[in-house]
C-alpha atoms as one frame of an Amber mdcrd trajectory, in Angstrom:
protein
  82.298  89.882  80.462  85.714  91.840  80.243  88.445  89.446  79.831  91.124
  91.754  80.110  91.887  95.787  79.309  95.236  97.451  78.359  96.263 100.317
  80.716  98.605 102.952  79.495 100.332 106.037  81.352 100.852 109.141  79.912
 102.810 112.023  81.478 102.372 115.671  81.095 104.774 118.723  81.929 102.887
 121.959  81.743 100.267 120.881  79.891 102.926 119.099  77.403 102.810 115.344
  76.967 106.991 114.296  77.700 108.557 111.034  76.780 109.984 109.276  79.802
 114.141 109.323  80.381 115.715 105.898  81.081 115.797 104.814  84.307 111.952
 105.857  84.772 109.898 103.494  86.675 105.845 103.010  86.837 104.381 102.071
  89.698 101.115 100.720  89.452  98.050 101.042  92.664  95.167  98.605  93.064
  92.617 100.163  95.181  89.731  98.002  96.310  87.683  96.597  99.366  90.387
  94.005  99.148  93.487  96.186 101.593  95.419  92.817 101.570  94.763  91.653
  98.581  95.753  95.257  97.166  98.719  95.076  99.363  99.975  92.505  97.369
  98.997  93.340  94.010 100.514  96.644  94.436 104.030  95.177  95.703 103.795
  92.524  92.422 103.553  95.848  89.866 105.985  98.595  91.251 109.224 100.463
  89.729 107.872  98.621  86.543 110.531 100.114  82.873 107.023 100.328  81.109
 104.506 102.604  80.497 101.906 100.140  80.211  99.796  97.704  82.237  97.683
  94.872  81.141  94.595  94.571  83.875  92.114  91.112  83.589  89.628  90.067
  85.906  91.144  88.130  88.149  92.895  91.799  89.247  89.447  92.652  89.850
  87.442  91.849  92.796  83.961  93.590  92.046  85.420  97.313  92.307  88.722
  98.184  91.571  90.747 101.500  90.917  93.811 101.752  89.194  96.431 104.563
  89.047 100.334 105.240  88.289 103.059 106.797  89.969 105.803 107.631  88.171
 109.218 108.221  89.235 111.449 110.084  86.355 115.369 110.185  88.090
């Protein structure tokens, strides 16, 4: 059984990996056959300062997709 799984973001620019500026935030998206539950999840990890995300199983409900947006000021 997974117990839990370390998530990281990394971002390109033209192919080139580039380190984040301050002020960059990381928005992380549950998507699942839970909309509510995913709702909620979603609201609980956005405009995170870190790169990173730790997932376990209670953030999964069967299925579960995970992806980052990234807002760089």
């Amino acid at each position: 059984a997974l117990g839990k799984i370390l998530i990281a973001s990394k971002i390109y620019l033209n192919g080139t990996e580039i380190i984040p500026t301050d002020g960059t935030t990381f928005s992380w998206i549950r998507s699942s056959n839970d909309t509510a539950g995913d709702e909620v999840w979603n609201a609980a990890n956005a405009n995170k300062t870190t790169n990173t995300i730790t997932i376990t199983t209670s953030d999964i409900n069967n299925n579960a997709q995970f992806s980052c947006e990234v807002n760089i000021p």
